């Protein structure tokens, strides 16, 4: 399964990517809304792990675009909201 991980915090991205790899997933990492849409244009994903707070905006704003790009994709939105 190919996963798109959208996470701007490098340490968190490294931790999650490692766990995904150990579980047999292929994970591509991006860190912004713009990079998310570019990755979705280039690859077919089974799942998007989407951090809500990104440097270029709130990820909720791109949910409709993600659905248009890949209608059957699963989306899991994560946020620490100042706590792990």
mmCIF file of C-alpha atoms in Angstrom:
data_model
loop_
_atom_site.group_PDB
_atom_site.id
_atom_site.type_symbol
_atom_site.label_atom_id
_atom_site.label_comp_id
_atom_site.label_asym_id
_atom_site.label_seq_id
_atom_site.Cartn_x
_atom_site.Cartn_y
_atom_site.Cartn_z
ATOM 1 C CA UNK A 1 0.000 0.000 0.000
ATOM 2 C CA UNK A 2 1.340 3.423 -0.939
ATOM 3 C CA UNK A 3 0.723 6.172 1.617
ATOM 4 C CA UNK A 4 1.106 9.924 1.266
ATOM 5 C CA UNK A 5 2.230 11.376 4.582
ATOM 6 C CA UNK A 6 1.710 15.119 4.859
ATOM 7 C CA UNK A 7 3.750 16.298 7.838
ATOM 8 C CA UNK A 8 5.872 19.432 8.134
ATOM 9 C CA UNK A 9 7.640 18.500 11.378
ATOM 10 C CA UNK A 10 10.784 16.517 10.391
ATOM 11 C CA UNK A 11 11.128 14.486 13.594
ATOM 12 C CA UNK A 12 7.468 13.465 13.611
ATOM 13 C CA UNK A 13 7.643 12.587 9.910
ATOM 14 C CA UNK A 14 10.727 10.428 10.500
ATOM 15 C CA UNK A 15 9.052 8.595 13.381
ATOM 16 C CA UNK A 16 5.837 7.895 11.465
ATOM 17 C CA UNK A 17 7.668 6.957 8.247
ATOM 18 C CA UNK A 18 9.776 4.436 10.154
ATOM 19 C CA UNK A 19 6.722 2.803 11.696
ATOM 20 C CA UNK A 20 4.982 2.675 8.319
ATOM 21 C CA UNK A 21 8.031 1.078 6.670
ATOM 22 C CA UNK A 22 8.307 -1.547 9.413
ATOM 23 C CA UNK A 23 4.638 -2.362 8.804
ATOM 24 C CA UNK A 24 5.243 -2.884 5.089
ATOM 25 C CA UNK A 25 3.901 0.403 3.733
ATOM 26 C CA UNK A 26 5.570 2.577 1.115
ATOM 27 C CA UNK A 27 5.341 6.175 2.330
ATOM 28 C CA UNK A 28 6.013 9.359 0.400
ATOM 29 C CA UNK A 29 6.427 12.451 2.586
ATOM 30 C CA UNK A 30 5.520 16.021 1.749
ATOM 31 C CA UNK A 31 5.325 19.027 4.061
ATOM 32 C CA UNK A 32 2.858 21.482 2.548
ATOM 33 C CA UNK A 33 -0.540 21.790 0.897
ATOM 34 C CA UNK A 34 1.023 22.584 -2.483
ATOM 35 C CA UNK A 35 3.310 19.549 -2.296
ATOM 36 C CA UNK A 36 0.325 17.393 -1.348
ATOM 37 C CA UNK A 37 -1.571 18.261 -4.498
ATOM 38 C CA UNK A 38 1.529 17.802 -6.661
ATOM 39 C CA UNK A 39 2.136 14.328 -5.195
ATOM 40 C CA UNK A 40 -1.513 13.377 -5.805
ATOM 41 C CA UNK A 41 -1.150 14.400 -9.457
ATOM 42 C CA UNK A 42 1.946 12.215 -9.826
ATOM 43 C CA UNK A 43 0.977 9.030 -7.928
ATOM 44 C CA UNK A 44 -2.015 6.930 -6.920
ATOM 45 C CA UNK A 45 -2.271 6.514 -3.161
ATOM 46 C CA UNK A 46 -4.381 4.250 -0.976
ATOM 47 C CA UNK A 47 -4.195 6.568 2.013
ATOM 48 C CA UNK A 48 -3.297 10.133 2.978
ATOM 49 C CA UNK A 49 -2.079 10.803 6.513
ATOM 50 C CA UNK A 50 -2.763 14.508 6.699
ATOM 51 C CA UNK A 51 -1.420 16.854 9.357
ATOM 52 C CA UNK A 52 -3.975 19.574 9.883
ATOM 53 C CA UNK A 53 -1.666 22.529 10.595
ATOM 54 C CA UNK A 54 0.798 23.121 7.763
ATOM 55 C CA UNK A 55 3.025 26.103 6.939
ATOM 56 C CA UNK A 56 0.839 27.144 4.009
ATOM 57 C CA UNK A 57 -2.556 26.670 5.649
ATOM 58 C CA UNK A 58 -5.155 24.471 7.290
ATOM 59 C CA UNK A 59 -5.369 21.080 5.591
ATOM 60 C CA UNK A 60 -9.159 21.091 5.866
ATOM 61 C CA UNK A 61 -9.124 23.585 3.000
ATOM 62 C CA UNK A 62 -7.766 21.023 0.517
ATOM 63 C CA UNK A 63 -10.041 18.092 1.376
ATOM 64 C CA UNK A 64 -12.360 18.806 -1.594
ATOM 65 C CA UNK A 65 -9.356 19.006 -3.950
ATOM 66 C CA UNK A 66 -8.001 15.704 -2.664
ATOM 67 C CA UNK A 67 -11.401 14.079 -3.262
ATOM 68 C CA UNK A 68 -11.520 15.434 -6.826
ATOM 69 C CA UNK A 69 -7.968 14.242 -7.524
ATOM 70 C CA UNK A 70 -8.482 10.720 -6.121
ATOM 71 C CA UNK A 71 -12.143 10.069 -5.214
ATOM 72 C CA UNK A 72 -11.612 6.696 -3.531
ATOM 73 C CA UNK A 73 -8.619 7.677 -1.404
ATOM 74 C CA UNK A 74 -8.827 7.233 2.357
ATOM 75 C CA UNK A 75 -7.863 10.245 4.461
ATOM 76 C CA UNK A 76 -6.777 10.236 8.100
ATOM 77 C CA UNK A 77 -6.298 13.708 9.509
ATOM 78 C CA UNK A 78 -3.954 14.076 12.466
ATOM 79 C CA UNK A 79 -3.184 16.978 14.710
ATOM 80 C CA UNK A 80 -1.240 17.263 17.913
ATOM 81 C CA UNK A 81 -2.799 20.599 18.819
ATOM 82 C CA UNK A 82 0.188 21.360 21.064
ATOM 83 C CA UNK A 83 0.329 17.858 22.557
ATOM 84 C CA UNK A 84 1.599 14.488 21.364
#
